[in-house]
JSON list of C-alpha atoms and ligand atoms in Angstrom, two decimals:
[
{"chain": "A", "resi": 86, "resn": "UNK", "atom": "CA", "xyz": [0.00, 0.00, 0.00]},
{"chain": "A", "resi": 87, "resn": "UNK", "atom": "CA", "xyz": [2.85, 2.34, 0.89]},
{"chain": "A", "resi": 88, "resn": "UNK", "atom": "CA", "xyz": [4.25, 2.53, -2.63]},
{"chain": "A", "resi": 89, "resn": "UNK", "atom": "CA", "xyz": [0.79, 3.41, -3.88]},
{"chain": "A", "resi": 90, "resn": "UNK", "atom": "CA", "xyz": [1.08, 6.96, -2.58]},
{"chain": "A", "resi": 91, "resn": "UNK", "atom": "CA", "xyz": [4.42, 7.59, -4.23]},
{"chain": "A", "resi": 92, "resn": "UNK", "atom": "CA", "xyz": [2.81, 6.58, -7.53]},
{"chain": "A", "resi": 93, "resn": "UNK", "atom": "CA", "xyz": [-0.09, 8.96, -6.87]},
{"chain": "A", "resi": 94, "resn": "UNK", "atom": "CA", "xyz": [2.42, 11.78, -6.37]},
{"chain": "A", "resi": 95, "resn": "UNK", "atom": "CA", "xyz": [4.17, 10.76, -9.58]},
{"chain": "A", "resi": 96, "resn": "UNK", "atom": "CA", "xyz": [0.93, 11.51, -11.45]},
{"chain": "A", "resi": 97, "resn": "UNK", "atom": "CA", "xyz": [1.37, 15.23, -10.63]},
{"chain": "A", "resi": 98, "resn": "UNK", "atom": "CA", "xyz": [4.42, 15.79, -12.88]},
{"chain": "A", "resi": 99, "resn": "UNK", "atom": "CA", "xyz": [3.16, 13.32, -15.47]},
{"chain": "A", "resi": 100, "resn": "UNK", "atom": "CA", "xyz": [-0.18, 15.11, -15.86]},
{"chain": "A", "resi": 101, "resn": "UNK", "atom": "CA", "xyz": [1.42, 18.54, -15.43]},
{"chain": "A", "resi": 102, "resn": "UNK", "atom": "CA", "xyz": [3.89, 18.06, -18.27]},
{"chain": "A", "resi": 103, "resn": "UNK", "atom": "CA", "xyz": [1.35, 16.12, -20.34]},
{"chain": "A", "resi": 104, "resn": "UNK", "atom": "CA", "xyz": [-1.15, 18.97, -20.15]},
{"chain": "A", "resi": 105, "resn": "UNK", "atom": "CA", "xyz": [1.39, 21.48, -21.44]},
{"chain": "A", "resi": 106, "resn": "UNK", "atom": "CA", "xyz": [2.45, 19.23, -24.29]},
{"chain": "A", "resi": 107, "resn": "UNK", "atom": "CA", "xyz": [-1.19, 18.61, -25.20]},
{"chain": "A", "resi": 108, "resn": "UNK", "atom": "CA", "xyz": [-1.99, 22.36, -25.12]},
{"chain": "A", "resi": 109, "resn": "UNK", "atom": "CA", "xyz": [0.98, 23.16, -27.37]},
{"chain": "A", "resi": 110, "resn": "UNK", "atom": "CA", "xyz": [0.06, 20.38, -29.83]},
{"chain": "A", "resi": 111, "resn": "UNK", "atom": "CA", "xyz": [-3.61, 21.44, -30.07]},
{"chain": "A", "resi": 112, "resn": "UNK", "atom": "CA", "xyz": [-4.40, 22.60, -33.60]},
{"chain": "A", "resi": 113, "resn": "UNK", "atom": "CA", "xyz": [-4.84, 26.32, -34.35]},
{"chain": "A", "resi": 114, "resn": "UNK", "atom": "CA", "xyz": [-3.43, 27.38, -30.97]},
{"chain": "A", "resi": 115, "resn": "UNK", "atom": "CA", "xyz": [-6.85, 27.09, -29.43]},
{"chain": "A", "resi": 116, "resn": "UNK", "atom": "CA", "xyz": [-5.43, 26.76, -25.94]},
{"chain": "A", "resi": 117, "resn": "UNK", "atom": "CA", "xyz": [-1.90, 28.07, -26.32]},
{"chain": "A", "resi": 118, "resn": "UNK", "atom": "CA", "xyz": [-0.85, 31.66, -27.10]},
{"chain": "A", "resi": 119, "resn": "UNK", "atom": "CA", "xyz": [-2.85, 33.32, -29.89]},
{"chain": "A", "resi": 120, "resn": "UNK", "atom": "CA", "xyz": [-1.10, 33.81, -33.23]},
{"chain": "A", "resi": 121, "resn": "UNK", "atom": "CA", "xyz": [1.58, 36.47, -33.10]},
{"chain": "A", "resi": 122, "resn": "UNK", "atom": "CA", "xyz": [1.17, 39.16, -35.78]},
{"chain": "A", "resi": 123, "resn": "UNK", "atom": "CA", "xyz": [3.51, 41.80, -34.39]},
{"chain": "A", "resi": 124, "resn": "UNK", "atom": "CA", "xyz": [7.02, 42.99, -35.01]},
{"chain": "A", "resi": 125, "resn": "UNK", "atom": "CA", "xyz": [8.21, 42.42, -31.43]},
{"chain": "A", "resi": 126, "resn": "UNK", "atom": "CA", "xyz": [5.97, 39.50, -30.51]},
{"chain": "A", "resi": 127, "resn": "UNK", "atom": "CA", "xyz": [8.58, 36.84, -31.21]},
{"chain": "A", "resi": 128, "resn": "UNK", "atom": "CA", "xyz": [10.86, 38.38, -28.55]},
{"chain": "A", "resi": 129, "resn": "UNK", "atom": "CA", "xyz": [8.09, 38.19, -25.96]},
{"chain": "A", "resi": 130, "resn": "UNK", "atom": "CA", "xyz": [7.22, 34.63, -27.00]},
{"chain": "A", "resi": 131, "resn": "UNK", "atom": "CA", "xyz": [10.85, 33.61, -26.86]},
{"chain": "A", "resi": 132, "resn": "UNK", "atom": "CA", "xyz": [11.13, 34.91, -23.28]},
{"chain": "A", "resi": 133, "resn": "UNK", "atom": "CA", "xyz": [7.90, 33.12, -22.41]},
{"chain": "A", "resi": 134, "resn": "UNK", "atom": "CA", "xyz": [9.19, 29.83, -23.86]},
{"chain": "A", "resi": 135, "resn": "UNK", "atom": "CA", "xyz": [12.56, 30.24, -22.18]},
{"chain": "A", "resi": 136, "resn": "UNK", "atom": "CA", "xyz": [11.07, 30.87, -18.73]},
{"chain": "A", "resi": 137, "resn": "UNK", "atom": "CA", "xyz": [8.54, 28.07, -19.21]},
{"chain": "A", "resi": 138, "resn": "UNK", "atom": "CA", "xyz": [11.33, 25.63, -20.13]},
{"chain": "A", "resi": 139, "resn": "UNK", "atom": "CA", "xyz": [13.45, 26.73, -17.18]},
{"chain": "A", "resi": 140, "resn": "UNK", "atom": "CA", "xyz": [10.66, 26.46, -14.61]},
{"chain": "A", "resi": 141, "resn": "UNK", "atom": "CA", "xyz": [9.41, 23.28, -16.31]},
{"chain": "A", "resi": 142, "resn": "UNK", "atom": "CA", "xyz": [12.83, 21.63, -15.96]},
{"chain": "A", "resi": 143, "resn": "UNK", "atom": "CA", "xyz": [13.05, 22.61, -12.28]},
{"chain": "A", "resi": 144, "resn": "UNK", "atom": "CA", "xyz": [9.52, 21.28, -11.77]},
{"chain": "A", "resi": 145, "resn": "UNK", "atom": "CA", "xyz": [10.34, 17.91, -13.34]},
{"chain": "A", "resi": 146, "resn": "UNK", "atom": "CA", "xyz": [13.58, 17.54, -11.35]},
{"chain": "A", "resi": 147, "resn": "UNK", "atom": "CA", "xyz": [12.02, 18.44, -7.97]},
{"chain": "A", "resi": 148, "resn": "UNK", "atom": "CA", "xyz": [8.93, 16.29, -8.57]},
{"chain": "A", "resi": 149, "resn": "UNK", "atom": "CA", "xyz": [11.17, 13.43, -9.70]},
{"chain": "A", "resi": 150, "resn": "UNK", "atom": "CA", "xyz": [13.28, 13.74, -6.53]},
{"chain": "A", "resi": 151, "resn": "UNK", "atom": "CA", "xyz": [10.12, 13.82, -4.41]},
{"chain": "A", "resi": 152, "resn": "UNK", "atom": "CA", "xyz": [8.90, 10.63, -6.05]},
{"chain": "A", "resi": 153, "resn": "UNK", "atom": "CA", "xyz": [12.27, 8.86, -5.63]},
{"chain": "A", "resi": 154, "resn": "UNK", "atom": "CA", "xyz": [12.40, 9.62, -1.91]},
{"chain": "A", "resi": 155, "resn": "UNK", "atom": "CA", "xyz": [8.77, 8.63, -1.38]},
{"chain": "A", "resi": 156, "resn": "UNK", "atom": "CA", "xyz": [9.43, 5.34, -3.14]},
{"chain": "A", "resi": 157, "resn": "UNK", "atom": "CA", "xyz": [12.73, 4.55, -1.46]},
{"chain": "A", "resi": 158, "resn": "UNK", "atom": "CA", "xyz": [11.90, 5.53, 2.11]},
{"chain": "A", "resi": 159, "resn": "UNK", "atom": "CA", "xyz": [8.30, 4.38, 2.17]},
{"chain": "A", "resi": 160, "resn": "UNK", "atom": "CA", "xyz": [7.39, 3.55, 5.79]},
{"chain": "A", "resi": 161, "resn": "UNK", "atom": "CA", "xyz": [6.12, -0.02, 5.32]},
{"chain": "A", "resi": 162, "resn": "UNK", "atom": "CA", "xyz": [9.38, -1.48, 4.04]},
{"chain": "A", "resi": 163, "resn": "UNK", "atom": "CA", "xyz": [11.97, 0.96, 5.36]},
{"chain": "A", "resi": 164, "resn": "UNK", "atom": "CA", "xyz": [12.83, -0.20, 8.87]},
{"chain": "A", "resi": 165, "resn": "UNK", "atom": "CA", "xyz": [15.54, 2.38, 9.51]},
{"chain": "A", "resi": 166, "resn": "UNK", "atom": "CA", "xyz": [14.33, 5.14, 11.83]},
{"chain": "A", "resi": 167, "resn": "UNK", "atom": "CA", "xyz": [14.25, 8.61, 10.32]},
{"chain": "A", "resi": 168, "resn": "UNK", "atom": "CA", "xyz": [17.21, 10.88, 11.03]},
{"chain": "A", "resi": 169, "resn": "UNK", "atom": "CA", "xyz": [16.42, 14.54, 11.55]},
{"chain": "A", "resi": 170, "resn": "UNK", "atom": "CA", "xyz": [18.77, 17.37, 10.74]},
{"chain": "A", "resi": 171, "resn": "UNK", "atom": "CA", "xyz": [18.22, 20.98, 11.54]},
{"chain": "A", "resi": 172, "resn": "UNK", "atom": "CA", "xyz": [19.53, 23.85, 9.45]},
{"chain": "A", "resi": 173, "resn": "UNK", "atom": "CA", "xyz": [22.37, 23.68, 6.99]},
{"chain": "A", "resi": 174, "resn": "UNK", "atom": "CA", "xyz": [24.23, 26.89, 6.39]},
{"chain": "A", "resi": 175, "resn": "UNK", "atom": "CA", "xyz": [25.76, 25.66, 3.12]},
{"chain": "A", "resi": 176, "resn": "UNK", "atom": "CA", "xyz": [22.45, 24.42, 1.75]},
{"chain": "A", "resi": 177, "resn": "UNK", "atom": "CA", "xyz": [20.76, 27.72, 2.55]},
{"chain": "A", "resi": 178, "resn": "UNK", "atom": "CA", "xyz": [23.53, 29.65, 0.85]},
{"chain": "A", "resi": 179, "resn": "UNK", "atom": "CA", "xyz": [23.13, 27.48, -2.25]},
{"chain": "A", "resi": 180, "resn": "UNK", "atom": "CA", "xyz": [19.35, 27.78, -2.48]},
{"chain": "A", "resi": 181, "resn": "UNK", "atom": "CA", "xyz": [19.55, 31.53, -2.01]},
{"chain": "A", "resi": 182, "resn": "UNK", "atom": "CA", "xyz": [22.32, 32.13, -4.52]},
{"chain": "A", "resi": 183, "resn": "UNK", "atom": "CA", "xyz": [20.94, 29.86, -7.26]},
{"chain": "A", "resi": 184, "resn": "UNK", "atom": "CA", "xyz": [17.51, 31.55, -7.62]},
{"chain": "A", "resi": 185, "resn": "UNK", "atom": "CA", "xyz": [19.10, 34.99, -7.20]},
{"chain": "A", "resi": 186, "resn": "UNK", "atom": "CA", "xyz": [21.58, 34.27, -10.01]},
{"chain": "A", "resi": 187, "resn": "UNK", "atom": "CA", "xyz": [18.78, 32.88, -12.19]},
{"chain": "A", "resi": 188, "resn": "UNK", "atom": "CA", "xyz": [16.61, 35.95, -11.66]},
{"chain": "A", "resi": 189, "resn": "UNK", "atom": "CA", "xyz": [19.56, 38.23, -12.34]},
{"chain": "A", "resi": 190, "resn": "UNK", "atom": "CA", "xyz": [20.27, 36.35, -15.57]},
{"chain": "A", "resi": 191, "resn": "UNK", "atom": "CA", "xyz": [16.64, 36.67, -16.71]},
{"chain": "A", "resi": 192, "resn": "UNK", "atom": "CA", "xyz": [16.64, 40.38, -15.81]},
{"chain": "A", "resi": 193, "resn": "UNK", "atom": "CA", "xyz": [19.69, 40.97, -18.03]},
{"chain": "A", "resi": 194, "resn": "UNK", "atom": "CA", "xyz": [18.55, 38.58, -20.76]},
{"chain": "A", "resi": 195, "resn": "UNK", "atom": "CA", "xyz": [15.18, 40.36, -21.25]},
{"chain": "A", "resi": 196, "resn": "UNK", "atom": "CA", "xyz": [16.58, 43.91, -21.28]},
{"chain": "A", "resi": 197, "resn": "UNK", "atom": "CA", "xyz": [16.58, 44.29, -25.05]},
{"chain": "A", "resi": 198, "resn": "UNK", "atom": "CA", "xyz": [13.00, 43.08, -25.44]},
{"chain": "A", "resi": 199, "resn": "UNK", "atom": "CA", "xyz": [11.89, 45.44, -22.67]},
{"chain": "A", "resi": 200, "resn": "UNK", "atom": "CA", "xyz": [13.69, 48.37, -24.27]},
{"chain": "A", "resi": 201, "resn": "UNK", "atom": "CA", "xyz": [12.01, 47.68, -27.62]},
{"chain": "A", "resi": 202, "resn": "UNK", "atom": "CA", "xyz": [8.50, 47.65, -26.23]},
{"chain": "A", "resi": 203, "resn": "UNK", "atom": "CA", "xyz": [8.81, 50.14, -23.36]},
{"chain": "A", "resi": 204, "resn": "UNK", "atom": "CA", "xyz": [11.76, 52.48, -23.91]},
{"chain": "A", "resi": 205, "resn": "UNK", "atom": "CA", "xyz": [12.56, 52.95, -27.63]},
{"chain": "A", "resi": 206, "resn": "UNK", "atom": "CA", "xyz": [9.47, 54.95, -28.43]},
{"chain": "A", "resi": 207, "resn": "UNK", "atom": "CA", "xyz": [9.08, 55.86, -32.13]},
{"chain": "A", "resi": 208, "resn": "UNK", "atom": "CA", "xyz": [9.49, 59.54, -32.84]},
{"chain": "A", "resi": 209, "resn": "UNK", "atom": "CA", "xyz": [6.01, 60.43, -34.10]},
{"chain": "A", "resi": 210, "resn": "UNK", "atom": "CA", "xyz": [2.72, 61.95, -33.06]},
{"chain": "A", "resi": 211, "resn": "UNK", "atom": "CA", "xyz": [0.03, 59.56, -31.73]},
{"chain": "A", "resi": 212, "resn": "UNK", "atom": "CA", "xyz": [-1.90, 57.50, -34.28]},
{"chain": "A", "resi": 213, "resn": "UNK", "atom": "CA", "xyz": [-4.85, 57.27, -31.91]},
{"chain": "A", "resi": 214, "resn": "UNK", "atom": "CA", "xyz": [-5.86, 58.22, -28.40]},
{"chain": "A", "resi": 215, "resn": "UNK", "atom": "CA", "xyz": [-7.40, 55.31, -26.50]},
{"chain": "A", "resi": 216, "resn": "UNK", "atom": "CA", "xyz": [-9.36, 56.06, -23.33]},
{"chain": "A", "resi": 217, "resn": "UNK", "atom": "CA", "xyz": [-10.61, 53.27, -21.09]},
{"chain": "A", "resi": 218, "resn": "UNK", "atom": "CA", "xyz": [-13.94, 53.87, -19.42]},
{"chain": "A", "resi": 219, "resn": "UNK", "atom": "CA", "xyz": [-16.33, 51.57, -17.55]},
{"chain": "A", "resi": 220, "resn": "UNK", "atom": "CA", "xyz": [-16.95, 49.57, -19.77]},
{"chain": "A", "resi": 221, "resn": "UNK", "atom": "CA", "xyz": [-15.72, 50.53, -23.20]},
{"chain": "A", "resi": 222, "resn": "UNK", "atom": "CA", "xyz": [-12.78, 51.83, -25.19]},
{"chain": "A", "resi": 223, "resn": "UNK", "atom": "CA", "xyz": [-13.17, 55.37, -26.45]},
{"chain": "A", "resi": 224, "resn": "UNK", "atom": "CA", "xyz": [-11.04, 56.14, -29.48]},
{"chain": "A", "resi": 225, "resn": "UNK", "atom": "CA", "xyz": [-10.02, 59.45, -30.97]},
{"chain": "A", "resi": 226, "resn": "UNK", "atom": "CA", "xyz": [-8.00, 59.76, -34.17]},
{"chain": "A", "resi": 227, "resn": "UNK", "atom": "CA", "xyz": [-6.35, 62.94, -35.35]},
{"chain": "A", "resi": 228, "resn": "UNK", "atom": "CA", "xyz": [-8.22, 64.14, -38.41]},
{"chain": "A", "resi": 229, "resn": "UNK", "atom": "CA", "xyz": [-6.73, 65.48, -41.64]},
{"chain": "A", "resi": 230, "resn": "UNK", "atom": "CA", "xyz": [-4.43, 67.90, -39.82]},
{"chain": "A", "resi": 231, "resn": "UNK", "atom": "CA", "xyz": [-2.71, 64.99, -38.07]},
{"chain": "A", "resi": 232, "resn": "UNK", "atom": "CA", "xyz": [-3.16, 66.64, -34.67]},
{"chain": "A", "resi": 233, "resn": "UNK", "atom": "CA", "xyz": [-5.19, 65.42, -31.73]},
{"chain": "A", "resi": 234, "resn": "UNK", "atom": "CA", "xyz": [-7.46, 67.85, -29.90]},
{"chain": "A", "resi": 235, "resn": "UNK", "atom": "CA", "xyz": [-8.58, 69.82, -32.96]},
{"chain": "A", "resi": 236, "resn": "UNK", "atom": "CA", "xyz": [-12.11, 70.16, -34.41]},
{"chain": "A", "resi": 237, "resn": "UNK", "atom": "CA", "xyz": [-11.49, 67.57, -37.14]},
{"chain": "A", "resi": 238, "resn": "UNK", "atom": "CA", "xyz": [-10.77, 64.69, -34.73]},
{"chain": "A", "resi": 239, "resn": "UNK", "atom": "CA", "xyz": [-12.56, 61.45, -35.55]},
{"chain": "A", "resi": 240, "resn": "UNK", "atom": "CA", "xyz": [-14.31, 59.57, -32.73]},
{"chain": "A", "resi": 241, "resn": "UNK", "atom": "CA", "xyz": [-15.14, 55.89, -32.39]},
{"chain": "A", "resi": 242, "resn": "UNK", "atom": "CA", "xyz": [-15.95, 53.37, -29.68]},
{"chain": "A", "resi": 243, "resn": "UNK", "atom": "CA", "xyz": [-14.51, 49.86, -29.35]},
{"chain": "A", "resi": 244, "resn": "UNK", "atom": "CA", "xyz": [-13.61, 49.67, -33.04]},
{"chain": "A", "resi": 245, "resn": "UNK", "atom": "CA", "xyz": [-9.88, 50.28, -33.36]},
{"chain": "A", "resi": 246, "resn": "UNK", "atom": "CA", "xyz": [-8.47, 50.50, -36.87]},
{"chain": "A", "resi": 247, "resn": "UNK", "atom": "CA", "xyz": [-4.78, 50.69, -37.67]},
{"chain": "A", "resi": 248, "resn": "UNK", "atom": "CA", "xyz": [-2.71, 50.54, -40.85]},
{"chain": "A", "resi": 249, "resn": "UNK", "atom": "CA", "xyz": [-0.53, 47.46, -41.42]},
{"chain": "A", "resi": 250, "resn": "UNK", "atom": "CA", "xyz": [3.30, 47.53, -41.48]},
{"chain": "A", "resi": 251, "resn": "UNK", "atom": "CA", "xyz": [3.50, 50.95, -39.84]},
{"chain": "A", "resi": 252, "resn": "UNK", "atom": "CA", "xyz": [4.57, 52.05, -36.39]},
{"chain": "A", "resi": 253, "resn": "UNK", "atom": "CA", "xyz": [1.49, 52.76, -34.31]},
{"chain": "A", "resi": 254, "resn": "UNK", "atom": "CA", "xyz": [1.66, 55.06, -31.33]},
{"chain": "A", "resi": 255, "resn": "UNK", "atom": "CA", "xyz": [-1.24, 54.93, -28.90]},
{"chain": "A", "resi": 256, "resn": "UNK", "atom": "CA", "xyz": [-1.83, 57.60, -26.28]},
{"chain": "A", "resi": 257, "resn": "UNK", "atom": "CA", "xyz": [-3.43, 55.55, -23.51]},
{"chain": "A", "resi": 258, "resn": "UNK", "atom": "CA", "xyz": [-5.67, 57.09, -20.84]},
{"chain": "A", "resi": 259, "resn": "UNK", "atom": "CA", "xyz": [-8.42, 56.19, -18.42]},
{"chain": "A", "resi": 260, "resn": "UNK", "atom": "CA", "xyz": [-11.48, 58.21, -17.49]},
{"chain": "A", "resi": 261, "resn": "UNK", "atom": "CA", "xyz": [-12.32, 56.44, -14.25]},
{"chain": "A", "resi": 262, "resn": "UNK", "atom": "CA", "xyz": [-10.51, 53.40, -12.83]},
{"chain": "A", "resi": 263, "resn": "UNK", "atom": "CA", "xyz": [-7.58, 51.17, -13.80]},
{"chain": "A", "resi": 264, "resn": "UNK", "atom": "CA", "xyz": [-8.09, 49.38, -17.11]},
{"chain": "A", "resi": 265, "resn": "UNK", "atom": "CA", "xyz": [-5.65, 47.38, -19.17]},
{"chain": "A", "resi": 266, "resn": "UNK", "atom": "CA", "xyz": [-5.27, 47.77, -22.90]},
{"chain": "A", "resi": 267, "resn": "UNK", "atom": "CA", "xyz": [-4.65, 44.23, -24.17]},
{"chain": "A", "resi": 268, "resn": "UNK", "atom": "CA", "xyz": [-4.05, 43.20, -27.78]},
{"chain": "A", "resi": 269, "resn": "UNK", "atom": "CA", "xyz": [-3.24, 39.48, -27.46]},
{"chain": "A", "resi": 270, "resn": "UNK", "atom": "CA", "xyz": [-2.16, 38.98, -31.08]},
{"chain": "A", "resi": 271, "resn": "UNK", "atom": "CA", "xyz": [0.25, 41.91, -30.83]},
{"chain": "A", "resi": 272, "resn": "UNK", "atom": "CA", "xyz": [1.58, 40.86, -27.42]},
{"chain": "A", "resi": 273, "resn": "UNK", "atom": "CA", "xyz": [0.68, 44.32, -26.12]},
{"chain": "A", "resi": 274, "resn": "UNK", "atom": "CA", "xyz": [-0.59, 44.73, -22.58]},
{"chain": "A", "resi": 275, "resn": "UNK", "atom": "CA", "xyz": [-0.49, 48.04, -20.76]},
{"chain": "A", "resi": 276, "resn": "UNK", "atom": "CA", "xyz": [-2.43, 49.40, -17.81]},
{"chain": "A", "resi": 277, "resn": "UNK", "atom": "CA", "xyz": [-4.45, 52.56, -18.39]},
{"chain": "A", "resi": 278, "resn": "UNK", "atom": "CA", "xyz": [-4.05, 54.69, -15.28]},
{"chain": "A", "resi": 279, "resn": "UNK", "atom": "CA", "xyz": [-6.41, 57.55, -14.40]},
{"chain": "A", "resi": 280, "resn": "UNK", "atom": "CA", "xyz": [-4.60, 60.88, -14.62]},
{"chain": "A", "resi": 281, "resn": "UNK", "atom": "CA", "xyz": [-1.77, 59.51, -16.76]},
{"chain": "A", "resi": 282, "resn": "UNK", "atom": "CA", "xyz": [-1.12, 59.57, -20.48]},
{"chain": "A", "resi": 283, "resn": "UNK", "atom": "CA", "xyz": [0.88, 56.46, -21.35]},
{"chain": "A", "resi": 284, "resn": "UNK", "atom": "CA", "xyz": [2.48, 55.88, -24.76]},
{"chain": "A", "resi": 285, "resn": "UNK", "atom": "CA", "xyz": [2.14, 52.37, -26.22]},
{"chain": "A", "resi": 286, "resn": "UNK", "atom": "CA", "xyz": [3.64, 51.39, -29.55]},
{"chain": "A", "resi": 287, "resn": "UNK", "atom": "CA", "xyz": [3.59, 48.38, -31.82]},
{"chain": "A", "resi": 288, "resn": "UNK", "atom": "CA", "xyz": [3.54, 47.36, -35.46]},
{"chain": "A", "resi": 289, "resn": "UNK", "atom": "CA", "xyz": [1.32, 44.77, -37.02]},
{"chain": "A", "resi": 290, "resn": "UNK", "atom": "CA", "xyz": [2.75, 42.68, -39.86]},
{"chain": "A", "resi": 291, "resn": "UNK", "atom": "CA", "xyz": [-0.60, 41.18, -40.87]},
{"chain": "A", "resi": 292, "resn": "UNK", "atom": "CA", "xyz": [-4.03, 42.45, -41.79]},
{"chain": "A", "resi": 293, "resn": "UNK", "atom": "CA", "xyz": [-7.21, 41.06, -40.28]},
{"chain": "A", "resi": 294, "resn": "UNK", "atom": "CA", "xyz": [-9.58, 41.39, -37.37]},
{"chain": "A", "resi": 295, "resn": "UNK", "atom": "CA", "xyz": [-8.35, 40.66, -33.86]},
{"chain": "A", "resi": 296, "resn": "UNK", "atom": "CA", "xyz": [-9.31, 41.09, -30.22]},
{"chain": "A", "resi": 297, "resn": "UNK", "atom": "CA", "xyz": [-8.99, 44.18, -28.08]},
{"chain": "A", "resi": 298, "resn": "UNK", "atom": "CA", "xyz": [-9.85, 43.43, -24.46]},
{"chain": "A", "resi": 299, "resn": "UNK", "atom": "CA", "xyz": [-9.51, 44.86, -20.99]},
{"chain": "A", "resi": 300, "resn": "UNK", "atom": "CA", "xyz": [-7.13, 42.79, -18.86]},
{"chain": "A", "resi": 301, "resn": "UNK", "atom": "CA", "xyz": [-7.76, 44.51, -15.53]},
{"chain": "A", "resi": 302, "resn": "UNK", "atom": "CA", "xyz": [-10.78, 43.73, -13.38]},
{"chain": "A", "resi": 303, "resn": "UNK", "atom": "CA", "xyz": [-12.34, 47.18, -13.58]},
{"chain": "A", "resi": 304, "resn": "UNK", "atom": "CA", "xyz": [-15.86, 46.67, -12.22]},
{"chain": "A", "resi": 305, "resn": "UNK", "atom": "CA", "xyz": [-19.00, 44.59, -12.70]},
{"chain": "A", "resi": 306, "resn": "UNK", "atom": "CA", "xyz": [-19.00, 45.01, -16.49]},
{"chain": "A", "resi": 307, "resn": "UNK", "atom": "CA", "xyz": [-15.34, 44.13, -17.01]},
{"chain": "A", "resi": 308, "resn": "UNK", "atom": "CA", "xyz": [-16.27, 40.95, -18.89]},
{"chain": "A", "resi": 309, "resn": "UNK", "atom": "CA", "xyz": [-17.94, 42.95, -21.65]},
{"chain": "A", "resi": 310, "resn": "UNK", "atom": "CA", "xyz": [-15.20, 45.53, -22.08]},
{"chain": "A", "resi": 311, "resn": "UNK", "atom": "CA", "xyz": [-14.28, 44.11, -25.45]},
{"chain": "A", "resi": 312, "resn": "UNK", "atom": "CA", "xyz": [-13.39, 45.85, -28.64]},
{"chain": "A", "resi": 313, "resn": "UNK", "atom": "CA", "xyz": [-12.12, 44.88, -32.03]},
{"chain": "A", "resi": 314, "resn": "UNK", "atom": "CA", "xyz": [-8.85, 45.58, -33.76]},
{"chain": "A", "resi": 315, "resn": "UNK", "atom": "CA", "xyz": [-8.89, 45.87, -37.53]},
{"chain": "A", "resi": 316, "resn": "UNK", "atom": "CA", "xyz": [-5.52, 45.93, -39.25]},
{"chain": "A", "resi": 317, "resn": "UNK", "atom": "CA", "xyz": [-5.81, 47.09, -42.83]},
{"chain": "A", "resi": 318, "resn": "UNK", "atom": "CA", "xyz": [-3.94, 48.77, -45.67]},
{"chain": "A", "resi": 319, "resn": "UNK", "atom": "CA", "xyz": [-3.15, 52.48, -45.45]},
{"chain": "A", "resi": 320, "resn": "UNK", "atom": "CA", "xyz": [-5.83, 53.22, -48.11]},
{"chain": "A", "resi": 321, "resn": "UNK", "atom": "CA", "xyz": [-8.51, 51.26, -46.24]},
{"chain": "A", "resi": 322, "resn": "UNK", "atom": "CA", "xyz": [-7.52, 52.95, -43.00]},
{"chain": "A", "resi": 323, "resn": "UNK", "atom": "CA", "xyz": [-7.87, 56.39, -44.52]},
{"chain": "A", "resi": 324, "resn": "UNK", "atom": "CA", "xyz": [-11.18, 55.42, -46.13]},
{"chain": "A", "resi": 325, "resn": "UNK", "atom": "CA", "xyz": [-12.39, 54.26, -42.72]},
{"chain": "A", "resi": 326, "resn": "UNK", "atom": "CA", "xyz": [-11.47, 57.58, -41.11]},
{"chain": "A", "resi": 327, "resn": "UNK", "atom": "CA", "xyz": [-13.21, 59.43, -43.91]},
{"chain": "A", "resi": 328, "resn": "UNK", "atom": "CA", "xyz": [-16.37, 57.31, -43.46]},
{"chain": "A", "resi": 329, "resn": "UNK", "atom": "CA", "xyz": [-16.38, 57.94, -39.73]},
{"chain": "A", "resi": 330, "resn": "UNK", "atom": "CA", "xyz": [-15.80, 61.63, -40.29]},
{"chain": "A", "resi": 331, "resn": "UNK", "atom": "CA", "xyz": [-18.71, 61.88, -42.74]},
{"chain": "A", "resi": 332, "resn": "UNK", "atom": "CA", "xyz": [-21.04, 60.01, -40.35]},
{"chain": "A", "resi": 333, "resn": "UNK", "atom": "CA", "xyz": [-19.97, 62.28, -37.53]},
{"chain": "A", "resi": 334, "resn": "UNK", "atom": "CA", "xyz": [-20.60, 65.42, -39.56]},
{"chain": "A", "resi": 335, "resn": "UNK", "atom": "CA", "xyz": [-24.10, 64.40, -40.71]},
{"chain": "A", "resi": 336, "resn": "UNK", "atom": "CA", "xyz": [-25.24, 63.60, -37.17]},
{"chain": "A", "resi": 337, "resn": "UNK", "atom": "CA", "xyz": [-24.03, 66.91, -35.77]},
{"chain": "B", "resi": 565, "resn": "CU", "atom": "CU1", "xyz": [-11.70, 47.73, -17.97]}
]
């Protein structure tokens, strides 16, 4: 009976690893990360894979060791009394230094990816101003003059359009509480903080329709704070702005 429990514990790493492998193998990434369409997405995904592999390896080794000890020293057959030790200075030094060194390595290793998505801001005026509000995304595009805050601004709600293969600069704001501007396919996720204007930039390499969601629990209606991202050619983007502008003018 004793060995039974060590086998039960062995199921934890077996199912744990199996579940990940199954999720990765699932067709069309239905469970895994959504398709990456952005310029910098592969860097983020690479870091994700690297950290997953690292923690996965540690998980397998520690679970394996746990199983081996459970199996070997199982109470029914092991007649030797347990020996207790208390505190090991060397061991504590090792298990402090190893994680610290690992974290330091990851911190240095990810610096370039971080700089690309959070520090090296493109030198341009905002493509669109995005304002989170319970429970929708308010959008404002500069009109023909290319400047925000002028009478020809174009307004929209939840329907974000951007041109493909161009740097996009978003001016992110919030009207009430914390929201989080999340474009899963572009690997973009940034909190919108009341009182702050936060620049967010990215570039989509593919056209299509994708998700825009709020990734911060912002109130009872958080679940429905969903928008749509349409990536299209420069001509289609301009035609869209023109359409919105005409509609706006006739309803004035
Ligand atoms: Cu929200």
